[in-house]
Coordinates of N, CA and C and ligand atoms in Angstrom, one line a residue:
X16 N 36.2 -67.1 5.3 CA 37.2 -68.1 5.2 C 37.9 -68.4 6.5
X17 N 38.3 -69.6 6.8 CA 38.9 -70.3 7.9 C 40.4 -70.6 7.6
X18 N 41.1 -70.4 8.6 CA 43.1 -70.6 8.3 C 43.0 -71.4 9.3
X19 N 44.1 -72.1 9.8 CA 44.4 -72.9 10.8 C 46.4 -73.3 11.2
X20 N 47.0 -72.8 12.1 CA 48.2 -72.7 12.3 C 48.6 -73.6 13.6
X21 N 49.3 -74.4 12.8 CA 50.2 -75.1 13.8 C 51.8 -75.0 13.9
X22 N 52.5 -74.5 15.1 CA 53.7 -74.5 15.2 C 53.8 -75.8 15.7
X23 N 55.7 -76.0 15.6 CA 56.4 -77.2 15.9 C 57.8 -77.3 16.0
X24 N 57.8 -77.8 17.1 CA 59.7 -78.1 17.9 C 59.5 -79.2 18.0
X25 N 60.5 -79.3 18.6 CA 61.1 -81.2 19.5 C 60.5 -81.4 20.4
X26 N 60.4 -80.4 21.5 CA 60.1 -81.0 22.5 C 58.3 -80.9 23.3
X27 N 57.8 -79.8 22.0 CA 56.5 -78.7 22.4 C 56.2 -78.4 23.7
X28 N 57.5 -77.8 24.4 CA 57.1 -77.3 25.7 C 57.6 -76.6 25.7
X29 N 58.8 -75.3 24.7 CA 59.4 -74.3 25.1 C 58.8 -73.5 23.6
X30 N 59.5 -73.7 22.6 CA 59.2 -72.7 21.3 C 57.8 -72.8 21.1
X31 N 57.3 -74.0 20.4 CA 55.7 -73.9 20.0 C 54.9 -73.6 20.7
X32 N 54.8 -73.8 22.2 CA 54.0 -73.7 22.6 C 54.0 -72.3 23.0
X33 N 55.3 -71.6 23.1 CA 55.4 -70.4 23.3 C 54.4 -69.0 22.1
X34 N 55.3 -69.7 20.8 CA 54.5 -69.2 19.6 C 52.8 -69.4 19.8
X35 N 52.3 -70.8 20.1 CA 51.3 -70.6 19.9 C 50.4 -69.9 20.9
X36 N 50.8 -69.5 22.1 CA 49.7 -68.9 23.1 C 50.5 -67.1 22.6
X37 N 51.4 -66.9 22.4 CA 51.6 -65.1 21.5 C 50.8 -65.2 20.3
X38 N 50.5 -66.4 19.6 CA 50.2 -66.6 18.2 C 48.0 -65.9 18.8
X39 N 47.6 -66.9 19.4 CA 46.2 -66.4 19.9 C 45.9 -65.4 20.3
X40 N 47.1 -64.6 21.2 CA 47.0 -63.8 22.1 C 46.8 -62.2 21.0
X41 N 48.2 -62.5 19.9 CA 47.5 -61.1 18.8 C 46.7 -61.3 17.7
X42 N 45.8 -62.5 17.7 CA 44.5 -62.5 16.9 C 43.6 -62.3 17.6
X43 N 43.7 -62.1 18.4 CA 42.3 -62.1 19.1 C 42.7 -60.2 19.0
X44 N 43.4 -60.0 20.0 CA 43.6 -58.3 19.5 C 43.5 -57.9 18.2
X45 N 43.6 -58.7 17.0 CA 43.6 -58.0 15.7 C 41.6 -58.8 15.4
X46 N 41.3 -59.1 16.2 CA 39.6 -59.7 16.3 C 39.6 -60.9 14.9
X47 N 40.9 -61.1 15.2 CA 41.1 -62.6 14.0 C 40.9 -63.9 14.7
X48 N 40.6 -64.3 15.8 CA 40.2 -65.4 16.6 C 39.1 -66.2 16.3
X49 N 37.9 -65.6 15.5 CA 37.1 -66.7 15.1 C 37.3 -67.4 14.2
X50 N 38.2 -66.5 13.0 CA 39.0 -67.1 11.7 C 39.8 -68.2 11.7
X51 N 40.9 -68.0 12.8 CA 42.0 -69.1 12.8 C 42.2 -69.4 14.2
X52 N 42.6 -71.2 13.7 CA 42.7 -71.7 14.8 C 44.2 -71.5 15.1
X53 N 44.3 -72.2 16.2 CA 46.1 -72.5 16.5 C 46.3 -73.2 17.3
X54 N 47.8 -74.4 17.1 CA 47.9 -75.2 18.0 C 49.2 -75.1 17.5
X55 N 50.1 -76.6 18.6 CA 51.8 -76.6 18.5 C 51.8 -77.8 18.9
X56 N 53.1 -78.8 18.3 CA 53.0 -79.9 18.5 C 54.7 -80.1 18.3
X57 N 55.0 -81.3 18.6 CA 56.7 -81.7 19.0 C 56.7 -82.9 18.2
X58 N 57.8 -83.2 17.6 CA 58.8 -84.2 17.0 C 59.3 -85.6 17.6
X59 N 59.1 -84.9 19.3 CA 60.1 -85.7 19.9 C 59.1 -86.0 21.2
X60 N 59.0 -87.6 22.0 CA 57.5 -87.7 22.5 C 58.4 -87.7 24.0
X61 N 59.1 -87.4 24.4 CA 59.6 -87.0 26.1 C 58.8 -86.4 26.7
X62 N 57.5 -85.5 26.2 CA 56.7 -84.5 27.5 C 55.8 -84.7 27.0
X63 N 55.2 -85.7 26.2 CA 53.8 -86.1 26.3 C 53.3 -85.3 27.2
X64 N 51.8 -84.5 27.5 CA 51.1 -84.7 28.3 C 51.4 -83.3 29.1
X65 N 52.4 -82.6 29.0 CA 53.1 -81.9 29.9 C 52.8 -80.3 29.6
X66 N 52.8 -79.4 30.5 CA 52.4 -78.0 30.3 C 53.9 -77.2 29.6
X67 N 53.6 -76.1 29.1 CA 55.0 -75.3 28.8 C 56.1 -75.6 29.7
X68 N 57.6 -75.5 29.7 CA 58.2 -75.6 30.1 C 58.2 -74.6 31.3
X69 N 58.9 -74.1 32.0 CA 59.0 -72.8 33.3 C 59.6 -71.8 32.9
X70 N 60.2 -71.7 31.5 CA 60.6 -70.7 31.1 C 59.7 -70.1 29.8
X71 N 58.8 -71.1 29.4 CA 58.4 -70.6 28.7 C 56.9 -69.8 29.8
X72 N 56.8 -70.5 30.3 CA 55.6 -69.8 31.1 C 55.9 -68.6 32.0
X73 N 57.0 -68.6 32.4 CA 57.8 -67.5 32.9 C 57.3 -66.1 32.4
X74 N 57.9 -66.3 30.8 CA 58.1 -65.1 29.9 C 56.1 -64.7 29.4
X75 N 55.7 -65.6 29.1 CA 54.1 -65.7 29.5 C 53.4 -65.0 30.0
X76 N 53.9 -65.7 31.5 CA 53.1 -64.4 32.7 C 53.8 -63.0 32.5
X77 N 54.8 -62.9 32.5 CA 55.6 -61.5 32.3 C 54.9 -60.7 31.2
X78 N 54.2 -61.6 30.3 CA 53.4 -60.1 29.3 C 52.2 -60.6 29.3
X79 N 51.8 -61.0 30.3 CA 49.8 -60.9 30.5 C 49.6 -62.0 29.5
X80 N 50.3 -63.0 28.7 CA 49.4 -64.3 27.7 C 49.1 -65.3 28.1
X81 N 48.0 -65.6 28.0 CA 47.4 -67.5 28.5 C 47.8 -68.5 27.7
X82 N 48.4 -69.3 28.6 CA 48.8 -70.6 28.5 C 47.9 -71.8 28.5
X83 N 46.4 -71.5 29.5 CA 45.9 -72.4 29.8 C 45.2 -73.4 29.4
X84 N 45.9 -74.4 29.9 CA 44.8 -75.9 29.1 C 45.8 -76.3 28.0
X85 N 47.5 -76.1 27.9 CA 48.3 -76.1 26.8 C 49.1 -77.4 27.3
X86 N 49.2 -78.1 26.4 CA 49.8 -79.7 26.7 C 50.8 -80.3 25.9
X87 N 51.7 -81.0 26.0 CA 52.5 -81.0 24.5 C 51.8 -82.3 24.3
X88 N 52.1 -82.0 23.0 CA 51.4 -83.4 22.1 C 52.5 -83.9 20.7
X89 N 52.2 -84.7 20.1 CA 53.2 -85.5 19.3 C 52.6 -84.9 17.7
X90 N 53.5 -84.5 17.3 CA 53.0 -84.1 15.6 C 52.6 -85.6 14.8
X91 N 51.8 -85.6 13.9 CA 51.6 -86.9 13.4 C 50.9 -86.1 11.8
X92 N 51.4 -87.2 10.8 CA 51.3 -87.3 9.3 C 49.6 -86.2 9.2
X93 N 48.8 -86.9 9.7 CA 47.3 -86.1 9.7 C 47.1 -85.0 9.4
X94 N 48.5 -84.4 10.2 CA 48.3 -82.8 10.5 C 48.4 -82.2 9.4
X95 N 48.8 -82.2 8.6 CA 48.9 -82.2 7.4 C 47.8 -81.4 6.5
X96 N 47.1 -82.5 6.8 CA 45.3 -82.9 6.1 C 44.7 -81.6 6.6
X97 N 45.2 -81.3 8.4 CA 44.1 -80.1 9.1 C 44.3 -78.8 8.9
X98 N 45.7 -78.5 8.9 CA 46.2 -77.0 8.9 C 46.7 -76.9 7.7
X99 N 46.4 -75.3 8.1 CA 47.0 -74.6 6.5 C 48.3 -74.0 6.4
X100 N 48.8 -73.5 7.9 CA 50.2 -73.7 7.9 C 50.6 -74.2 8.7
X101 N 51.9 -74.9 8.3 CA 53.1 -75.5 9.5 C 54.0 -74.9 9.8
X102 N 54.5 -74.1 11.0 CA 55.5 -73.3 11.2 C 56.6 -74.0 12.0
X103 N 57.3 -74.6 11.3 CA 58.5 -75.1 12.1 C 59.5 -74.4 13.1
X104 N 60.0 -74.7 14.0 CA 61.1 -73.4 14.8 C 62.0 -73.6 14.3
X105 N 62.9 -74.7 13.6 CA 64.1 -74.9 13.3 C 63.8 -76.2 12.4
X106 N 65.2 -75.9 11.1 CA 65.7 -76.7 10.1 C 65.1 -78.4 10.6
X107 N 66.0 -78.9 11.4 CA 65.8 -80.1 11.6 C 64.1 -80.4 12.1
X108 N 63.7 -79.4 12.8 CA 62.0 -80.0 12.7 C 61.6 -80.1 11.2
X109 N 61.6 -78.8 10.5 CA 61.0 -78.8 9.1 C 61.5 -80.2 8.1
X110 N 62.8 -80.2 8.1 CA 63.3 -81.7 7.9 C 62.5 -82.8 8.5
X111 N 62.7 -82.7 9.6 CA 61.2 -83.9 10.5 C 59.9 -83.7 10.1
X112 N 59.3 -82.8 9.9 CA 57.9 -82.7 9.1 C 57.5 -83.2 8.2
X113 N 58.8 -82.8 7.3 CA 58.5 -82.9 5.4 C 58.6 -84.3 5.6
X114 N 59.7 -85.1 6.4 CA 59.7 -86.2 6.1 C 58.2 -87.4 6.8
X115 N 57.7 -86.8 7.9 CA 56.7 -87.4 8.7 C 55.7 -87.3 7.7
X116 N 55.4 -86.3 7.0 CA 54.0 -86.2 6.0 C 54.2 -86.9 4.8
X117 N 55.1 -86.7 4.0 CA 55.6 -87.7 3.0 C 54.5 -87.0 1.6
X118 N 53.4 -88.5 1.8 CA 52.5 -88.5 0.6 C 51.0 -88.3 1.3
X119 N 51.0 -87.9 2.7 CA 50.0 -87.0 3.6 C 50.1 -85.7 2.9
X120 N 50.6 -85.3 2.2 CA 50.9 -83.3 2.1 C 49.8 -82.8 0.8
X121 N 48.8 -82.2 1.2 CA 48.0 -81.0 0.6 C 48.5 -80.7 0.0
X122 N 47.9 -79.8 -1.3 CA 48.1 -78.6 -1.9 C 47.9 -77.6 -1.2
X123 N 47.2 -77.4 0.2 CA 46.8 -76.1 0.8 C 47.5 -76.0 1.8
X124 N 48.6 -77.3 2.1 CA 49.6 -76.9 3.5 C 50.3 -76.1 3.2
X125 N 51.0 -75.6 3.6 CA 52.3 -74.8 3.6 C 53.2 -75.1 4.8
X126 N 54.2 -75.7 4.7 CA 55.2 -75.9 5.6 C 56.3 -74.7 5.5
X127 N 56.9 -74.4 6.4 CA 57.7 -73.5 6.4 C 58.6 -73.1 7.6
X128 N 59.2 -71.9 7.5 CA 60.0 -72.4 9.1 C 59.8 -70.7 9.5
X129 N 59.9 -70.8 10.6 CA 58.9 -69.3 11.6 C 60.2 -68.4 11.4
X130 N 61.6 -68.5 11.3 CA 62.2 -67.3 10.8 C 62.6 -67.4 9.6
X131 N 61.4 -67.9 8.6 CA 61.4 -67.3 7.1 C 60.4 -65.6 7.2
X132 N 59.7 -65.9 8.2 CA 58.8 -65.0 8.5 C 59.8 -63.9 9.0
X133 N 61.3 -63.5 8.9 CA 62.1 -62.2 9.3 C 63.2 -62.5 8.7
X134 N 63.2 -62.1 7.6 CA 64.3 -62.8 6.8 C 65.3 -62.2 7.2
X135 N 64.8 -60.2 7.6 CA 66.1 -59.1 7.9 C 67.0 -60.1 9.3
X136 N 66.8 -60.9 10.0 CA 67.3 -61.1 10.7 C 68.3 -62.0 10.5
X137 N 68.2 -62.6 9.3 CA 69.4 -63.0 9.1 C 70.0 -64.3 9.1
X138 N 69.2 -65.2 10.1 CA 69.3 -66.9 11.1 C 68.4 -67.5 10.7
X139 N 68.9 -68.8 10.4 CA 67.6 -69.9 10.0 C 67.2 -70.3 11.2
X140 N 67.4 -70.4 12.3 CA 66.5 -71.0 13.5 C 66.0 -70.1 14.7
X141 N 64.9 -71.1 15.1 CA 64.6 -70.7 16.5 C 65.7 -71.2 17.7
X142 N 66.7 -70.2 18.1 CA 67.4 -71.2 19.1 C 66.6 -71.8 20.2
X143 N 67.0 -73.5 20.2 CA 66.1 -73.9 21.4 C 66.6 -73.1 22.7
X144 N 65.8 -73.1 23.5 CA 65.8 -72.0 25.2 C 66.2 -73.9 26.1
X145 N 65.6 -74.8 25.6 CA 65.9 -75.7 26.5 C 67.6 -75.9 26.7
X146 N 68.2 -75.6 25.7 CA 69.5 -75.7 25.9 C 70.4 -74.2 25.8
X147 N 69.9 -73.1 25.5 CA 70.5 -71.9 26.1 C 70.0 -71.2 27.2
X148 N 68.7 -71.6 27.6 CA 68.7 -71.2 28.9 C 67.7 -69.6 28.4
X149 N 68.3 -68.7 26.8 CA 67.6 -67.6 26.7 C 66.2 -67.4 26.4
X150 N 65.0 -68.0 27.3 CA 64.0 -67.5 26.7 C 63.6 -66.2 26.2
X151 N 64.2 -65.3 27.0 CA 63.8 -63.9 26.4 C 63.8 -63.8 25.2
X152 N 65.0 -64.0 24.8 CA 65.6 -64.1 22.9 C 64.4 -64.4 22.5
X153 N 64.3 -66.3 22.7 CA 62.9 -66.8 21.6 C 61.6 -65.9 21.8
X154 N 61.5 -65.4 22.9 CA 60.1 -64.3 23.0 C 60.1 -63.1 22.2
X155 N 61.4 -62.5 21.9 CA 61.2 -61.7 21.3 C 61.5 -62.2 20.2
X156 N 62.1 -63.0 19.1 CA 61.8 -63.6 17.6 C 60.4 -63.9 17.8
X157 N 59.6 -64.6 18.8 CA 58.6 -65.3 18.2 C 57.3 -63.8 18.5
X158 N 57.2 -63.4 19.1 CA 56.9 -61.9 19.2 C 56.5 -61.1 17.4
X159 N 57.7 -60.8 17.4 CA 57.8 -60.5 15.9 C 57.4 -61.1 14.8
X160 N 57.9 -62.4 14.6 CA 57.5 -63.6 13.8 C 55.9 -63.9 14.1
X161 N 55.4 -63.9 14.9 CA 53.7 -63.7 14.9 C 53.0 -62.5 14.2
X162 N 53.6 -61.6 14.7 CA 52.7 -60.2 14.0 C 52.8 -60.2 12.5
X163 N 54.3 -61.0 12.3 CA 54.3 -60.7 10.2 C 53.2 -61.9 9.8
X164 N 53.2 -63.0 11.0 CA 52.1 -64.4 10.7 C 51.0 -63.6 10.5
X165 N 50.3 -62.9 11.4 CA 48.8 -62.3 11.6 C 48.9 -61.3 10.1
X166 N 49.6 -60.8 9.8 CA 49.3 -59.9 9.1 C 49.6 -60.3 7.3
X167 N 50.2 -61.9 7.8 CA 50.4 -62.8 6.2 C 48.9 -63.1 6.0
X168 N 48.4 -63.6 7.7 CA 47.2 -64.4 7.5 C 46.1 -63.8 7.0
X169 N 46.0 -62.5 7.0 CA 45.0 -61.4 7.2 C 44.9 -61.2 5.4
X170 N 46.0 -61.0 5.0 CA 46.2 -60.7 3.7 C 45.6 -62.5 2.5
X171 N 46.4 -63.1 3.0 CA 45.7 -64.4 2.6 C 44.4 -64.7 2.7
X172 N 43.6 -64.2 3.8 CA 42.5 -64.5 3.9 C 41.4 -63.7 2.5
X173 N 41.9 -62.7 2.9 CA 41.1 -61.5 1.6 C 40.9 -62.5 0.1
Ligands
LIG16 P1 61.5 -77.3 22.4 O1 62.7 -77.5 23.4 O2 61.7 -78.1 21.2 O3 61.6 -75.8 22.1 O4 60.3 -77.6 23.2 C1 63.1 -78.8 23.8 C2 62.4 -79.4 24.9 C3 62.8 -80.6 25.4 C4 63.9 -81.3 24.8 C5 64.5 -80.7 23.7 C6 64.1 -79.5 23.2 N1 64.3 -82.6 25.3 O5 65.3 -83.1 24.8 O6 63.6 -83.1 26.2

C-alpha cells in the first residue's frame, strides 16, 4: 500500500516545507520512503518559485536534513484527489483548505492540523517563525509531530 502527505502554510517557505524535508528525512530511517510520498504547499502565492526561507534552512543544515530541489508552490483544489493526508500548520490554513477543496474532497483525504498530532501539548497552531523570528520552536513541534505522523502512517498502512 501507498500513503501520500502533504503539509501546508501561507507562505510554504518556513513551516511546510520545514515539516516536509524532517517529514522524508524519518521515513527513510524508518525504510518508509518507498511507501510515502511527501510534499508542502502554501495558501498564499508571494514566494512562488522560492527555496525555504533562511531560517528554515538554517535549522536544516543544523541537523544534517535535505532541502534540495524544495520550491514553494500554491495549494490548489486537486490536491485533494492526490494525497491521503493534509497536514495543515495552523487553524486559518485548515480553514483555507476545507474551503479551497469544497466538493474536490475524497473519502480517503484526511485534512487535519499537524498539532492534532500532540494534543499533550496543548496549542492549536504551528506558530508562524516568519513573524516570531523562533524557528527552533517550530523545529522542535514539527520534529515530534512527524514521528507520531510516521508511526500513524505505519499503523494505517498495516
Ligand atoms: P509560512 O510563513 O506560512 O510558515 O511559510 C510565512 C511566510 C511568508 C509570509 C507569511 C507567512 N508572507 O506573508 O510572505
Amino acid at each position: 500500500m501507498q500513503a501520500s502527505v502533504l503539509f501546508v502554510c501561507l507562505g510554504n517557505i518556513c513551516r511546510s516545507p520545514m515539516a516536509e524535508a524532517v517529514m522524508r528525512h524519518l521515513l527513510k530511517e524508518a525504510s518508509l520512503d518507498a511507501q510515502v510520498t511527501v510534499d508542502s504547499a502554501g495558501t498564499g502565492d508571494w514566494h512562488l518559485g522560492h527555496p525555504p526561507h533562511e531560517g528554515t534552512r538554517q535549522e536544516l543544515d543544523a541537523h544534517g536534513i535535505s532541502y534540495e530541489g524544495m520550491r514553494a508552490r500554491l495549494f490548489r483544489a486537486e490536491d485533494a484527489a492526490e494525497f491521503s493526508y493534509i497536514v495543515c500548520m495552523d487553524s486559518k490554513n485548515e480553514a483555507d483548505v476545507k474551503e479551497l477543496i469544497g466538493a474536490a474532497s475524497s473519502p480517503q483525504t484526511k485534512v487535519f492540523k499537524f498539532m492534532d498530532l500532540l494534543p499533550e501539548r496543548g496549542t492549536p497552531d504551528v506558530p508562524d517563525p516568519y513573524y516570531t523570528g523562533n524557528f527552533d520552536y517550530v523545529y522542535e513541534l514539527v520534529k515530534e509531530g512527524c514521528e507520531r505522523l510516521v508511526e500513524r502512517i505505519r499503523s494505517d498502512l498495516q
